[in-house]
Coordinates of C-alpha atoms and ligand atoms in Angstrom, one line a residue:
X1 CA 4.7 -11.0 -36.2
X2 CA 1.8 -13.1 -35.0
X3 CA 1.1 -12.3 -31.5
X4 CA 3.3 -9.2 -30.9
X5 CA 1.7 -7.1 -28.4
X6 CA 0.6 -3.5 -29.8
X7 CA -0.7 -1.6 -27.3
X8 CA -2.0 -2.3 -23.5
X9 CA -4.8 0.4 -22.1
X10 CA -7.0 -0.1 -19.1
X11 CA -11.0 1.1 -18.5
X12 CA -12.4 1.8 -14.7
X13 CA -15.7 -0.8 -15.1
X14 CA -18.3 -1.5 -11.9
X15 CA -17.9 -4.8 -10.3
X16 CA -21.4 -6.6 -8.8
X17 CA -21.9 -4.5 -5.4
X18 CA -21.3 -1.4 -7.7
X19 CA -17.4 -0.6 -6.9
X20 CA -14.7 0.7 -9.7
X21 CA -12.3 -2.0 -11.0
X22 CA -10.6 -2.1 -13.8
X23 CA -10.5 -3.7 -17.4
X24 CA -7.6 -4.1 -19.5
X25 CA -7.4 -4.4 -23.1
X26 CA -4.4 -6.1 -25.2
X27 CA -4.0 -5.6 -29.1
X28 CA -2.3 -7.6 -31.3
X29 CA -2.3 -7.2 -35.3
X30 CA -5.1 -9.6 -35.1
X31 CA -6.6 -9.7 -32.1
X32 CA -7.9 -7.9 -29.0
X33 CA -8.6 -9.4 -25.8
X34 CA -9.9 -8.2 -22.6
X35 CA -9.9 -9.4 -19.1
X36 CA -11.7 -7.8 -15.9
X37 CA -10.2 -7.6 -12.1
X38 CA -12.9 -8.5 -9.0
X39 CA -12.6 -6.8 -5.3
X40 CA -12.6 -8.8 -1.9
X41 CA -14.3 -7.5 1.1
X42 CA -12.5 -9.9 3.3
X43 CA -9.0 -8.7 2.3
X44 CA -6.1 -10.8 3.6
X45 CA -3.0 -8.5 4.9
X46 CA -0.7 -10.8 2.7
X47 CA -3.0 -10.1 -0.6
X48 CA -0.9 -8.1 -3.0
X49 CA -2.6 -4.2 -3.1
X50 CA -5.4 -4.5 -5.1
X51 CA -4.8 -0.5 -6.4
X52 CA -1.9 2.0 -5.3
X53 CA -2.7 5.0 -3.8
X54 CA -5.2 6.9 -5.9
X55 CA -7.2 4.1 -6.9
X56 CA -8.2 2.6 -9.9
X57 CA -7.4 5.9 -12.2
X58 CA -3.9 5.9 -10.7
X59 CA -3.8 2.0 -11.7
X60 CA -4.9 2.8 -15.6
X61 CA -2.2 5.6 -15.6
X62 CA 0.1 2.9 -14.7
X63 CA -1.5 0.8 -17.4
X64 CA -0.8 3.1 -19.9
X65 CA 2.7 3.2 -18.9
X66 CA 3.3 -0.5 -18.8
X67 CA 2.2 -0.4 -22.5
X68 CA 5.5 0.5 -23.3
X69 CA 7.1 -2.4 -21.9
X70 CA 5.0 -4.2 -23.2
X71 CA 4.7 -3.9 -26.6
X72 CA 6.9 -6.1 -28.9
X73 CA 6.7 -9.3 -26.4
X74 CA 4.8 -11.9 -27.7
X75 CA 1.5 -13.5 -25.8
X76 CA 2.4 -16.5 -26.2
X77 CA 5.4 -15.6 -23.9
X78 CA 3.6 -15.3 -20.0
X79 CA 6.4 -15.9 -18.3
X80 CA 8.3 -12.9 -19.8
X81 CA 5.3 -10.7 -19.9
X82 CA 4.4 -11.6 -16.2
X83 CA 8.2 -10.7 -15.3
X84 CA 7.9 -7.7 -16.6
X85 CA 5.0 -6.4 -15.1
X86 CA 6.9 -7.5 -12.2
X87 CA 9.8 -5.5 -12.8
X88 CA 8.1 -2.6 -13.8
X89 CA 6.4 -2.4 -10.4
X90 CA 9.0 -3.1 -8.4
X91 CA 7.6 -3.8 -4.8
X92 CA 6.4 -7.2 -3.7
X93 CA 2.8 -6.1 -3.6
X94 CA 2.6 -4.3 -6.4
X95 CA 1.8 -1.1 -4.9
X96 CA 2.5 0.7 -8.1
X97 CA 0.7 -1.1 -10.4
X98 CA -2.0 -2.6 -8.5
X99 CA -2.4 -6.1 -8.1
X100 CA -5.5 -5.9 -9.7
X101 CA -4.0 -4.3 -13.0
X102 CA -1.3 -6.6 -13.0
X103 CA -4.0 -9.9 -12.9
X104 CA -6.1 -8.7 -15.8
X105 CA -2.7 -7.5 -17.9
X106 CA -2.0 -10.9 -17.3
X107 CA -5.2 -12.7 -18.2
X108 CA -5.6 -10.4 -20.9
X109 CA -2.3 -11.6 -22.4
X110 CA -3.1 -15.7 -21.9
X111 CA -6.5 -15.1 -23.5
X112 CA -5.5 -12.3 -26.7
X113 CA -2.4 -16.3 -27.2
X114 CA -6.1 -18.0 -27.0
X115 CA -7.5 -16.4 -29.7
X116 CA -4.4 -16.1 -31.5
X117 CA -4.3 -19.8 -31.7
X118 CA -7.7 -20.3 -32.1
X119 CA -7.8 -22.5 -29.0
X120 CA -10.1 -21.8 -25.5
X121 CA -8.2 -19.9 -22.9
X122 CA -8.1 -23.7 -20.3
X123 CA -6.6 -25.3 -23.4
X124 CA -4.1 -22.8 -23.3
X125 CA -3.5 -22.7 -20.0
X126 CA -3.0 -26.1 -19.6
X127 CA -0.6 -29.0 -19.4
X128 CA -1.9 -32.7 -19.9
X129 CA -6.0 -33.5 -19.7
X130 CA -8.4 -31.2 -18.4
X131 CA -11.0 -31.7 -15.9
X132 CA -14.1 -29.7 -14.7
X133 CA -14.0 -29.0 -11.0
X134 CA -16.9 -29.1 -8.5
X135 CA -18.4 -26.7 -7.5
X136 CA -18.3 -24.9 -4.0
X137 CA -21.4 -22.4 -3.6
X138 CA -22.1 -19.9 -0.8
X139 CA -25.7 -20.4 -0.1
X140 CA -26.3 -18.7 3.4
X141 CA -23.8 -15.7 4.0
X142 CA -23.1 -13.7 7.2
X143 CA -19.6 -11.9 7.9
X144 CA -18.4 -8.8 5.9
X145 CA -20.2 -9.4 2.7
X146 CA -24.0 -8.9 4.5
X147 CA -25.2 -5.9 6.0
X148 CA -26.5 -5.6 9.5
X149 CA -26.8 -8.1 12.0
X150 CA -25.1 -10.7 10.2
X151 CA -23.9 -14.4 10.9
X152 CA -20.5 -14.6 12.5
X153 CA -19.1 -17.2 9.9
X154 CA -19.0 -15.6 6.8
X155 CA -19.8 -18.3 4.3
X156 CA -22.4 -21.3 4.8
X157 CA -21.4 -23.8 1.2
X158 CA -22.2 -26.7 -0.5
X159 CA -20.4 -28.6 -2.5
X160 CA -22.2 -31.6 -4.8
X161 CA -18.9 -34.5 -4.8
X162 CA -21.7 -37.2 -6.4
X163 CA -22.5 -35.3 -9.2
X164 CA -21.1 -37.0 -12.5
X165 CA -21.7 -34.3 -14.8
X166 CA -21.0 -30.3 -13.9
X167 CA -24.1 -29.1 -15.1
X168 CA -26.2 -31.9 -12.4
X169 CA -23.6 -30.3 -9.8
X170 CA -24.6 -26.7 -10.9
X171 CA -28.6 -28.0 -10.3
X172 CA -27.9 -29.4 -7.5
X173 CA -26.3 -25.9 -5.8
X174 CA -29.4 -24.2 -7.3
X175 CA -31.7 -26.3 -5.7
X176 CA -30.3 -26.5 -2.1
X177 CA -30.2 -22.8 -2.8
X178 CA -34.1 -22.8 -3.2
X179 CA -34.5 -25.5 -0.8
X180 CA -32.8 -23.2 2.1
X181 CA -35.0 -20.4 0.9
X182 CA -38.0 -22.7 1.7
X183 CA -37.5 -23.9 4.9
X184 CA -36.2 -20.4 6.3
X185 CA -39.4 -18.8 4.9
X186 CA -41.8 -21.9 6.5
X187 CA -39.5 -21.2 9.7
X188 CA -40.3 -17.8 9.9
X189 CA -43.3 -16.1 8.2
X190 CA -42.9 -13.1 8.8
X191 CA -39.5 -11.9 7.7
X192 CA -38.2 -10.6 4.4
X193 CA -35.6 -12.7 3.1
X194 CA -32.8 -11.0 0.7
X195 CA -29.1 -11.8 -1.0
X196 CA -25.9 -10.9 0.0
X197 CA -22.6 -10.0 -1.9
X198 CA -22.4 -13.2 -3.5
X199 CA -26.1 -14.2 -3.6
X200 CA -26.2 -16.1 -0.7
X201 CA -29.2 -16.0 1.7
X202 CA -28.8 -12.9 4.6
X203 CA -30.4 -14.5 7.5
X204 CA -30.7 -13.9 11.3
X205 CA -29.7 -17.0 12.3
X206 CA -26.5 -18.5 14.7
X207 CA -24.3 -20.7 13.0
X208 CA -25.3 -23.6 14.2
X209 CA -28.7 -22.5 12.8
X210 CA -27.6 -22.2 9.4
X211 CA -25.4 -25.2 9.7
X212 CA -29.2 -27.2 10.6
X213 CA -31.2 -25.6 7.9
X214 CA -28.1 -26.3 5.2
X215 CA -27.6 -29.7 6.2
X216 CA -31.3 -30.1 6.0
X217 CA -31.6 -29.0 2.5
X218 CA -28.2 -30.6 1.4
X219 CA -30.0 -34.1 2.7
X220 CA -32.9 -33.2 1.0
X221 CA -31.6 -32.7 -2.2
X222 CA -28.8 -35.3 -1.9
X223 CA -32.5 -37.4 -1.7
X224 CA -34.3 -35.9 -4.7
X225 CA -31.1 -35.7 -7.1
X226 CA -29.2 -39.1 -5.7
X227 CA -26.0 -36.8 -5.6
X228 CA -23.8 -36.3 -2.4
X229 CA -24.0 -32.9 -1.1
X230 CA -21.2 -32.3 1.3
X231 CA -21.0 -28.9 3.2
X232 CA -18.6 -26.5 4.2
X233 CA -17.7 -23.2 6.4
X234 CA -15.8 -19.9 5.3
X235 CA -15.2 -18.8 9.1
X236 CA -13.1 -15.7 7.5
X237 CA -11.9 -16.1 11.4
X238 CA -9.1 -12.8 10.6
X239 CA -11.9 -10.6 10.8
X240 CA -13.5 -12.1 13.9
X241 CA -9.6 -11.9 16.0
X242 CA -9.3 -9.1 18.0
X243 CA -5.2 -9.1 18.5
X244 CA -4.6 -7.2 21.6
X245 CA -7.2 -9.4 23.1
X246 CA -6.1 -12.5 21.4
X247 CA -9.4 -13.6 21.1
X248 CA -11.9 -14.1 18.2
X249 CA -15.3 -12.3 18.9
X250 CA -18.3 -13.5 17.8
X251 CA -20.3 -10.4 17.7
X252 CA -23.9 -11.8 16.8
X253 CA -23.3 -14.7 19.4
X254 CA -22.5 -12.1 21.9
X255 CA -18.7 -14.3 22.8
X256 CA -15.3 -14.2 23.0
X257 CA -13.1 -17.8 22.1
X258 CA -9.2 -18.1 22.9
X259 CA -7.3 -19.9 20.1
X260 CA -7.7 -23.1 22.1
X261 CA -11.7 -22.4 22.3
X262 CA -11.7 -22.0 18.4
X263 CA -10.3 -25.3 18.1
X264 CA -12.5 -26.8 20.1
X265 CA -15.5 -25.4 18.6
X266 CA -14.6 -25.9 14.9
X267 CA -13.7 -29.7 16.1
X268 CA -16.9 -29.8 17.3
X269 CA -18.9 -28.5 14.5
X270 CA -16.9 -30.5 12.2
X271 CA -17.9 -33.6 13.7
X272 CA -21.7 -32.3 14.8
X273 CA -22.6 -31.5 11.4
X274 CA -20.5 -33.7 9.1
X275 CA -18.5 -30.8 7.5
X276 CA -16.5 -31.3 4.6
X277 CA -14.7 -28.3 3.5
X278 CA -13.4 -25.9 6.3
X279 CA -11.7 -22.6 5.2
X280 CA -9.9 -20.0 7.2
X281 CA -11.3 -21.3 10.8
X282 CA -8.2 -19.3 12.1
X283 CA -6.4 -15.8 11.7
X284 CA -4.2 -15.4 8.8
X285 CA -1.0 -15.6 10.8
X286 CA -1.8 -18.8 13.0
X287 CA -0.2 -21.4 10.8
X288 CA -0.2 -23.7 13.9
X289 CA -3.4 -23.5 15.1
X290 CA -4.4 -24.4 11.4
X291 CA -2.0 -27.5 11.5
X292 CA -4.0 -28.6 14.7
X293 CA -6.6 -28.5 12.9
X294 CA -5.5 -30.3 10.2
X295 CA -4.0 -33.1 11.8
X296 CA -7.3 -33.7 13.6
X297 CA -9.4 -34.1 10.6
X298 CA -6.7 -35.3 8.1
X299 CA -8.4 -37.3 5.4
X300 CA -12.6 -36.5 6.3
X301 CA -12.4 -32.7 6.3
X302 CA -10.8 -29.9 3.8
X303 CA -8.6 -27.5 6.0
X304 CA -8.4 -25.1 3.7
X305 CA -5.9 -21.5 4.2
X306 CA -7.8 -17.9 2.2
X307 CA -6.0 -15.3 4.3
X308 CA -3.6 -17.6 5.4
X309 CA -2.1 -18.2 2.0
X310 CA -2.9 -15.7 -0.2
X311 CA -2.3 -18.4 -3.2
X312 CA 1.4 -17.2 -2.4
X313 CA 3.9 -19.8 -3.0
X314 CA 6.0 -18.8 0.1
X315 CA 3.4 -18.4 2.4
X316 CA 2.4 -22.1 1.0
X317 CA 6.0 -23.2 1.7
X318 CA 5.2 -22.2 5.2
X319 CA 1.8 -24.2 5.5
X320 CA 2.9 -27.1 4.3
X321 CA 6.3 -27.6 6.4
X322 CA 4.0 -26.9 9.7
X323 CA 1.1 -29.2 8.0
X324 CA -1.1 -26.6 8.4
X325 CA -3.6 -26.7 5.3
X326 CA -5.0 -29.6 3.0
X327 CA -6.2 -26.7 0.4
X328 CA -5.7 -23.8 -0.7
X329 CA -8.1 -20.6 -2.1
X330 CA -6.8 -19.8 -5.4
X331 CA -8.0 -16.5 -6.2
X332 CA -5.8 -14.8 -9.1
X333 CA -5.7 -11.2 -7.7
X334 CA -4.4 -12.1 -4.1
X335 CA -0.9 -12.4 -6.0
X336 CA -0.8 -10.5 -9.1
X337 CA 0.3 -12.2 -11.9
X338 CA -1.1 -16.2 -13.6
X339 CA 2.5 -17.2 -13.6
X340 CA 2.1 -16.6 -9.7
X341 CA -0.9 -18.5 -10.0
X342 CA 0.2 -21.7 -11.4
X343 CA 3.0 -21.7 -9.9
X344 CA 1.3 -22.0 -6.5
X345 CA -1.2 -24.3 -7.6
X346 CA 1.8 -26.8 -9.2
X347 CA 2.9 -26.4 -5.8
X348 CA -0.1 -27.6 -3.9
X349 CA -0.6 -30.5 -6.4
X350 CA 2.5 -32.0 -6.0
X351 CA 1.9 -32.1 -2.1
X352 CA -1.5 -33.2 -2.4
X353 CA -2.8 -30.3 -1.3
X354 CA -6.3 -28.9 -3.2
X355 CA -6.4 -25.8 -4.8
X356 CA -9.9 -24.5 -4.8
X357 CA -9.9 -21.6 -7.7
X358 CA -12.4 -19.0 -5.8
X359 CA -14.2 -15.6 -7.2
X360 CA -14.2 -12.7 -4.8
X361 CA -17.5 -10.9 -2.9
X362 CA -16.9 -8.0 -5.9
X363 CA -16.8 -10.0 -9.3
X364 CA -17.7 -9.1 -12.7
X365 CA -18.9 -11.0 -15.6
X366 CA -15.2 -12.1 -16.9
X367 CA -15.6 -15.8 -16.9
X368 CA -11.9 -16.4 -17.0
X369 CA -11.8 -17.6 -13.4
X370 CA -13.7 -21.1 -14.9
X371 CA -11.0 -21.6 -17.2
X372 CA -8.3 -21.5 -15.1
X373 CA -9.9 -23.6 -12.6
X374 CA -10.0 -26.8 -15.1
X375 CA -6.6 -25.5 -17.3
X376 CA -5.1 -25.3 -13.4
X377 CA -6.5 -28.8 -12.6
X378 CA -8.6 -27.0 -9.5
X379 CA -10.8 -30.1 -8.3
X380 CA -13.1 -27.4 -7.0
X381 CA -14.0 -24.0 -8.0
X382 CA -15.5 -21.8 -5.3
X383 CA -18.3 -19.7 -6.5
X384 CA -21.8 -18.5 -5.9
X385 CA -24.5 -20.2 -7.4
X386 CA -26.9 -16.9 -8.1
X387 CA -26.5 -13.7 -9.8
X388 CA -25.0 -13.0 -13.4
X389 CA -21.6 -12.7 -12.2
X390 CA -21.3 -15.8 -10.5
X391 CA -23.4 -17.4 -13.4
X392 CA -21.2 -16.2 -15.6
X393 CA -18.3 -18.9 -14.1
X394 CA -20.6 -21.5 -13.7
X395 CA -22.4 -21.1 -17.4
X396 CA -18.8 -21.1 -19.0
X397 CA -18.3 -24.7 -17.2
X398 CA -21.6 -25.8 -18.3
X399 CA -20.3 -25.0 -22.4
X400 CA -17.1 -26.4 -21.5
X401 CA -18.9 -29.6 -20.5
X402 CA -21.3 -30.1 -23.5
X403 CA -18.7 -28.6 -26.3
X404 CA -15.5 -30.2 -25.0
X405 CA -17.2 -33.4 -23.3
X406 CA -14.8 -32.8 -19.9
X407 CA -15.4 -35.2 -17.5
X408 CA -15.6 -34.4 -13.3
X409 CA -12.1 -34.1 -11.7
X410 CA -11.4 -36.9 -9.0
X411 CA -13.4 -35.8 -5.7
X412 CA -10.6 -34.9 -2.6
X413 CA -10.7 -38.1 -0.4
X414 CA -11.8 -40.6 -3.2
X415 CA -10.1 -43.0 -5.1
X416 CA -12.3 -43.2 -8.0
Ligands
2PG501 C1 -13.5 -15.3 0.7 C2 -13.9 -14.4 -0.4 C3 -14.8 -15.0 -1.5 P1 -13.6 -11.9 -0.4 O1 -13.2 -14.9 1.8 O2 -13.2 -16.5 0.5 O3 -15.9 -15.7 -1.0 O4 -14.4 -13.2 0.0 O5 -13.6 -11.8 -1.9 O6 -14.5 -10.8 0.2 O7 -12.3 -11.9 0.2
MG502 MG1 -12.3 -17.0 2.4

């Protein structure tokens, strides 16, 4: 029958900063569709387990088994074929399996009933009109995904909310991404400048450094272009809180903050520098220091939860009865499955909370991530703006764009 599942197998590929992952394959009489798994760096401790004990082999053993289940369901059926990946793991972070097995079994699947229809994988995906999100890019990085002395704040963004068109949005990223090379190399001559994980620029700079040079550059291509450029802040704070101390250290910056500190200084950065978009500015279990956040800078800034959340629907539950988040990271292998997926991204839209579809620090050239972004009516998509894996997101948009004629989602805060 059209769309039966034949077989399911599974390949250990590199991501981008050279790591195994895993690919998996599924066949159908007509068709054969594969989809890749990315790695964080900044793991949350309520992801889902990227690979079970043994690794990524032990995970395409596992693959191989799961076949069998498999096989006879139809694509076109996620919900059953996400159930019974599911079932066959068994735990509720798919030690077995692997979360990251489980994501691209289940990609794999939505994109083999793509083809099988003749239709793009967003179009599948999707209920009612599709729009492209904005895009979020890292431009200066610091944290766990840049090596040696780096910034305490892991991510430094931009995120173009004028831009009519994606591909203007896409050139203006690139060019604040030049424009921040510029003035860091006028700033200091002497130093070698190089990319991080995701492309963004490794500097040796405090944060309110890089918040200067960004917003310089943002302004000066939000001149050139015409285009709002907002900024934003990935603090990753779960890797800066030390809990016996309950403090979050700020290594680089030689200090220690108490929760009530952190507030504080995220307040006053927020305000200082304009910032539009703040993501995990707490440890992942601190629900209420997030909602004091939140309720502070309800309506001018993005509280958004990464570690937090998980892009868990119960964990989301949890956020929104404190008020603790007005987004949400979506990033499809925190949780396993794209049922998961939607079904925590329905969740945030119908509580007006943004889901922001994100890569991870590892990625690979699967561009899947873009489509669920607009078939998921993400507003923004989080991704880098240099390097072939992050292009490869951002180049998929571009096609959608010209070949489809998508229009911009509605910007947060706006009632265009
Ligand atoms: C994050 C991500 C992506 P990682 O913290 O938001 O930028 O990093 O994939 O390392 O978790
Ligand atoms: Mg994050």
């Amino acid at each position: 029958m059209t769309g039966t599942i034949r077989k399911v197998n599974a390949q250990k590929i590199l991501d981008s900063r050279g790591n195994a992952t895993i690919e998996v394959r599924v066949y159908t009489k007509d068709v054969v569709a594969s989809a890749c798994a990315p790695s964080g760096a900044s793991v949350g401790r309520f992801e889902v387990r990227a690979f079970p004990e043994g690794g990524v082999d032990a995970s395409i053993e596992m693959v191989n088994k799961i076949s069998s289940k498999l096989k006879g369901l139809n694509v076109e059926e996620q919900n059953v074929v996400d159930s019974v990946i599911h079932e066959f793991d068994g735990t509720k972070q798919f030690e077995k399996l692997g979360g990251n097995a489980a994501i691209a079994t289940s990609i794999a699947v939505a994109k083999a009933a793509a083809l099988e229809k003749n239709v793009r994988l967003c179009e599948h995906i999707a209920d009612g009109r599709l729009r492209l999100p904005f895009p979020l890019s890292n431009i200066i990085g610091g944290g766990v995904h840049t090596k040696g002395d780096s910034i305490d704040f892991q991510e430094f963004l931009v995120v173009p909310l004028g831009a009519k068109k994606f591909r203007d949005a896409a050139v203006a990223n690139v060019m604040v991404h030049k424009e921040v090379a510029r003035i860091l190399t006028s700033q200091r001559p002497h130093y070698v400048f190089g990319r991080n994980d995701e492309g963004a620029w490794a500097a040796p700079l405090t944060i309110k450094e890089a918040l200067e040079v960004l917003s310089n550059a943002a302004q000066k291509v939000e001149g050139e272009l015409g285009i709002e450029v907002k900024i934003g802040v990935d603090a990753a704070a779960s890797e800066l809180w030390i809990e016996n101390e309950k403090v979050y250290v700020y290594r680089k910056e030689k200090c220690k903050k108490s929760t009530s500190q952190q507030l504080d200084y995220v307040l006053s950065l927020i305000e200082e520098y304009d910032i539009f978009y703040f993501e995990d500015p707490f440890g992942e279990e601190d629900f209420e220091a997030f909602a004091k956040l939140n309720k502070n800078v309800s309506g001018r800034c993005l509280v958004t939860g990464d570690d937090l959340t998980v892009t868990n629907k119960e964990r989301l539950k949890t956020a929104l009865e404190r008020g603790s988040v007005s987004s949400i990271i979506v990033k499809p292998n925190q949780v396993g499955t794209l049922t998961d997926v939607k079904e925590t991204v329905t969740l945030a839209l119908s509580n007006n909370v943004v889901p922001v579809a994100s890569h991870r620090s590892g990625e690979t050239c699967d561009s899947a991530l873009a489509h669920i972004a607009v078939g998921l009516k993400c507003p923004i998509i989080k991704i880098g703006i240099m390097g072939s894996e992050r292009m490869a997101k951002i180049n998929e948009l571009i096609r959608l764009e010209d070949e489809m004629g998508l229009r911009m989602a509605k910007p947060p805060f706006s009632d265009s």
